[in-house]
Backbone as a printed PyTorch tensor [residue, N CA C, xyz], in Angstrom:
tensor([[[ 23.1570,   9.3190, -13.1840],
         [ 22.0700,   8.6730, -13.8890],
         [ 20.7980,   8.8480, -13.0870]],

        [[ 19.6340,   8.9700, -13.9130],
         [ 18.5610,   9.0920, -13.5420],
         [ 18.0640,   7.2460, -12.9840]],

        [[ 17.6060,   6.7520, -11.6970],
         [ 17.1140,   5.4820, -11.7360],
         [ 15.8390,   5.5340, -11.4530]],

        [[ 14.8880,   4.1330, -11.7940],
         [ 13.6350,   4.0910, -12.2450],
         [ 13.3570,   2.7200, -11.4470]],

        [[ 12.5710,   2.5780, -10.5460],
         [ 11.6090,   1.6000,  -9.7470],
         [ 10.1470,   1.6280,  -9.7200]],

        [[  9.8320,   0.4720, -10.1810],
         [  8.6490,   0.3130,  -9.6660],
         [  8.0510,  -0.9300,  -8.4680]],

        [[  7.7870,  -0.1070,  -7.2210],
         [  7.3610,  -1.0580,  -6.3860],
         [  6.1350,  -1.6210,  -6.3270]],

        [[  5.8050,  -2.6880,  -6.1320],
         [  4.6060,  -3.4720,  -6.2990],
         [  4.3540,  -4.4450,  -4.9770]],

        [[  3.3350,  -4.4550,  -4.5820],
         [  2.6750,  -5.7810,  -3.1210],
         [  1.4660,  -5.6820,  -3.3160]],

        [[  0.7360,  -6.9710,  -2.2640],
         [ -0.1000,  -6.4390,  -2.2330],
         [ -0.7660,  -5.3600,  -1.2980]],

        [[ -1.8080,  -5.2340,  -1.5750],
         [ -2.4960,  -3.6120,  -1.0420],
         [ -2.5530,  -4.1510,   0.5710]],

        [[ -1.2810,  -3.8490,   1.5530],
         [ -0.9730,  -4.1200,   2.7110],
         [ -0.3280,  -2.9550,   3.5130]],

        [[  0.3020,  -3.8450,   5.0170],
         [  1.3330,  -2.5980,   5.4450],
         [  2.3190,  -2.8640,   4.8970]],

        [[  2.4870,  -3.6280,   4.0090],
         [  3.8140,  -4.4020,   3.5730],
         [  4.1130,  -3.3040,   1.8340]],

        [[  3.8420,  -3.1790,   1.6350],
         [  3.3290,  -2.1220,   0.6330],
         [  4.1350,  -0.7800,   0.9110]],

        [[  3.2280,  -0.1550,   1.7460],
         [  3.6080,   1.2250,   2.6110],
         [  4.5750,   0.9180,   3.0500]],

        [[  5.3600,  -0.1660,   3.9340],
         [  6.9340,  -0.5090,   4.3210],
         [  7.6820,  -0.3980,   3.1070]],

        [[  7.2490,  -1.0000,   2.1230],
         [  8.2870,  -0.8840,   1.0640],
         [  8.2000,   0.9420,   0.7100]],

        [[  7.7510,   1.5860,  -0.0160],
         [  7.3820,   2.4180,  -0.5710],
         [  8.6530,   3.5550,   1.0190]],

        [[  7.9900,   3.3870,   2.4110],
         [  8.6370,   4.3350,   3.3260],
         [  9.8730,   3.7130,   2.8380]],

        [[ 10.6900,   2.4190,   2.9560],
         [ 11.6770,   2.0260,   2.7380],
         [ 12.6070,   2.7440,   2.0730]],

        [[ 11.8810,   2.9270,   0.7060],
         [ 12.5250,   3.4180,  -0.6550],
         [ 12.5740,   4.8630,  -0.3760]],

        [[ 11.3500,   5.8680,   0.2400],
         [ 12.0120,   7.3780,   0.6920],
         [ 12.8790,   7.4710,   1.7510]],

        [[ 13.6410,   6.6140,   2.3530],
         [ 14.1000,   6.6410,   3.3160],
         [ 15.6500,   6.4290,   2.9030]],

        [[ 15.5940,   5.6770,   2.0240],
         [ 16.9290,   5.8710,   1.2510],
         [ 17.1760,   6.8200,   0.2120]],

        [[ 16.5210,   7.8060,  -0.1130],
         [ 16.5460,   8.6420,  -0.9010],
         [ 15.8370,   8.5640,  -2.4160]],

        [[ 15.1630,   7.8500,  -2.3470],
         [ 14.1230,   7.5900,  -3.1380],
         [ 12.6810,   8.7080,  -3.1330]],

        [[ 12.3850,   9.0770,  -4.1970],
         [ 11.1980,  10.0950,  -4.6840],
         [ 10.2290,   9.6190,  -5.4170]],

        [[  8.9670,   9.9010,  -4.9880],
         [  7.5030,   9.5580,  -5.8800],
         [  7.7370,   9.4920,  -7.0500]],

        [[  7.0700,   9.0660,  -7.7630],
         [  7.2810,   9.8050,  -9.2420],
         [  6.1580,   8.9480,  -9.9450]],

        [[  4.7790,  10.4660, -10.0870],
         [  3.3610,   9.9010, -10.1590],
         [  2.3660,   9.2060,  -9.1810]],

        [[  1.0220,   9.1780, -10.1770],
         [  0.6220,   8.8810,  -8.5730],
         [  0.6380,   6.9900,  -8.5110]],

        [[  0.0290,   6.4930,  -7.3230],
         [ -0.3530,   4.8310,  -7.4750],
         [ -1.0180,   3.9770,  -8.1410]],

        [[ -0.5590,   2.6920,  -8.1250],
         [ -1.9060,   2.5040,  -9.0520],
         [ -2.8540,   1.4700,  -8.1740]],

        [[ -3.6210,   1.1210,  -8.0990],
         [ -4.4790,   0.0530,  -7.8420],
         [ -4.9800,  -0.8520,  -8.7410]],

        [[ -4.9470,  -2.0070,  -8.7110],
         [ -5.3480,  -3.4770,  -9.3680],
         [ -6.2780,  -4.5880,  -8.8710]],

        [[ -6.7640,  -4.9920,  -9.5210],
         [ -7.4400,  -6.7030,  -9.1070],
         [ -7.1470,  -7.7170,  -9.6220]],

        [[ -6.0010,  -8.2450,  -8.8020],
         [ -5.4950,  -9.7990,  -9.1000],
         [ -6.5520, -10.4950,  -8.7420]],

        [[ -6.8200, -10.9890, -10.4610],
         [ -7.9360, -12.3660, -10.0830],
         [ -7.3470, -13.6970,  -9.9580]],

        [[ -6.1470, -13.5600, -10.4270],
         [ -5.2590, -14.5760,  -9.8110],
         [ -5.3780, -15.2660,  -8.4620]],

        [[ -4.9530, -14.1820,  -7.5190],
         [ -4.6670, -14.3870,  -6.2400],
         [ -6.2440, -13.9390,  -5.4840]],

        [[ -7.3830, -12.8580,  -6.3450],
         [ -8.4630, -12.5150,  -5.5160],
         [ -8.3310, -11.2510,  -5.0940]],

        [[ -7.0180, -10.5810,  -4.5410],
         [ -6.5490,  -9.6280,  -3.8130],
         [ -6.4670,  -8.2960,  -5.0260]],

        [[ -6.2650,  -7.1630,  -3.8670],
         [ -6.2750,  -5.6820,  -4.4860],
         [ -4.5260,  -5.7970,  -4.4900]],

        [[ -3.6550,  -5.0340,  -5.3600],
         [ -2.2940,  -4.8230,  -5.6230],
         [ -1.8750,  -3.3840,  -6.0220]],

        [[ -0.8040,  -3.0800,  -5.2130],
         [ -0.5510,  -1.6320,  -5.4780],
         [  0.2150,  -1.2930,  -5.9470]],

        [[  1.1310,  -0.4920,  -7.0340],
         [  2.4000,  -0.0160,  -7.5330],
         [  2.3100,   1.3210,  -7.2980]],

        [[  3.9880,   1.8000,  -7.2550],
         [  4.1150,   3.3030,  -7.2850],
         [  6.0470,   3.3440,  -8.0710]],

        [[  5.6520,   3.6640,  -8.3920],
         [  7.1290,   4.3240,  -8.9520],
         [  7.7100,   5.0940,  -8.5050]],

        [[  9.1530,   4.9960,  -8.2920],
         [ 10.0860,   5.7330,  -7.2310],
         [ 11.1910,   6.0440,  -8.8000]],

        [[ 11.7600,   7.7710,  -8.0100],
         [ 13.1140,   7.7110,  -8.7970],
         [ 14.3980,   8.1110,  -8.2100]],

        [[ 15.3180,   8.2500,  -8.3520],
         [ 16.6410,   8.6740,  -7.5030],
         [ 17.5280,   8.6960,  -8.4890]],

        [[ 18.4170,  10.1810,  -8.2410],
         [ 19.6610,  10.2920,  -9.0700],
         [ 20.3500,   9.7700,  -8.2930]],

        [[ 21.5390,   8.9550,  -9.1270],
         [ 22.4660,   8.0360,  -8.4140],
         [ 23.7600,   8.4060,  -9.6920]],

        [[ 24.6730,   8.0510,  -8.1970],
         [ 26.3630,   8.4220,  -9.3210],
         [ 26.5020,   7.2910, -10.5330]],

        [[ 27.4950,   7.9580, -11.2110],
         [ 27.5890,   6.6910, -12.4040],
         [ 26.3430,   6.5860, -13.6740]],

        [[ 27.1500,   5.6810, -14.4180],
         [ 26.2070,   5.6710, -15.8710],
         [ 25.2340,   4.4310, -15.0500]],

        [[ 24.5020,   4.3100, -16.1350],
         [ 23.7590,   2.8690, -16.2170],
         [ 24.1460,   1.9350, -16.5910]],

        [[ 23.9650,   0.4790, -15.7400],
         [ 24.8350,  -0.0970, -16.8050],
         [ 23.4950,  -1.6840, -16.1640]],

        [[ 23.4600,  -2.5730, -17.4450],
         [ 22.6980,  -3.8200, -17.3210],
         [ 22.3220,  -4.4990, -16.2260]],

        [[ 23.2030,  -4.6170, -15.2590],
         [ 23.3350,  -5.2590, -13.9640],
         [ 23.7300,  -4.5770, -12.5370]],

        [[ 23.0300,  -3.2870, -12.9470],
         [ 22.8830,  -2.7440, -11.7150],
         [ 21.7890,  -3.0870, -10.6830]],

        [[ 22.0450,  -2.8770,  -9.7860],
         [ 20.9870,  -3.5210,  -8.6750],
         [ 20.0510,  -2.3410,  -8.1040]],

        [[ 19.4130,  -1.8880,  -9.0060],
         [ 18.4920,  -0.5710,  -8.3020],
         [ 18.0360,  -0.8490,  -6.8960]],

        [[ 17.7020,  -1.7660,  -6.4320],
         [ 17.1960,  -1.5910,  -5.0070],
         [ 18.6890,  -1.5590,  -4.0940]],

        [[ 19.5460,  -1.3920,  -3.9400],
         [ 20.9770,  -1.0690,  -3.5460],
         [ 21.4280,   0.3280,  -3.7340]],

        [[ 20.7050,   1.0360,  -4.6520],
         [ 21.2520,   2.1200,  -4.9030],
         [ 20.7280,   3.2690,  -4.0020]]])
């Protein structure tokens, strides 16, 4: 199966930790980032989408960040 993440923080090193995290387990870009303005919180927020082929079908209650 093809799997599909999207990581999100805010615009930190905490961010870039996640994101190295996810290529480090075999996780791949997929597209570019995005940037936001939470007026919520005030702060800038970043996403990027990661993908990874992983064994097995898909199934409801898989735990993508495990995989």
């Amino acid at each position: 199966m093809k799997a599909y993440r999207l990581l999100t923080e805010e615009d930190n090193s905490a961010f870039c930790h996640k994101v190295t995290e996810a290529l480090s387990k075999g996780w791949a870009l997929y597209g570019d980032p995005a940037y936001a303005f939470d007026a919520a919180s005030g702060k800038m927020r970043c996403a990027q989408a990661v993908v990874k082929d992983a064994e097995g079908d898909y199934a409801q209650g898989v735990k993508l960040g495990e995989l």
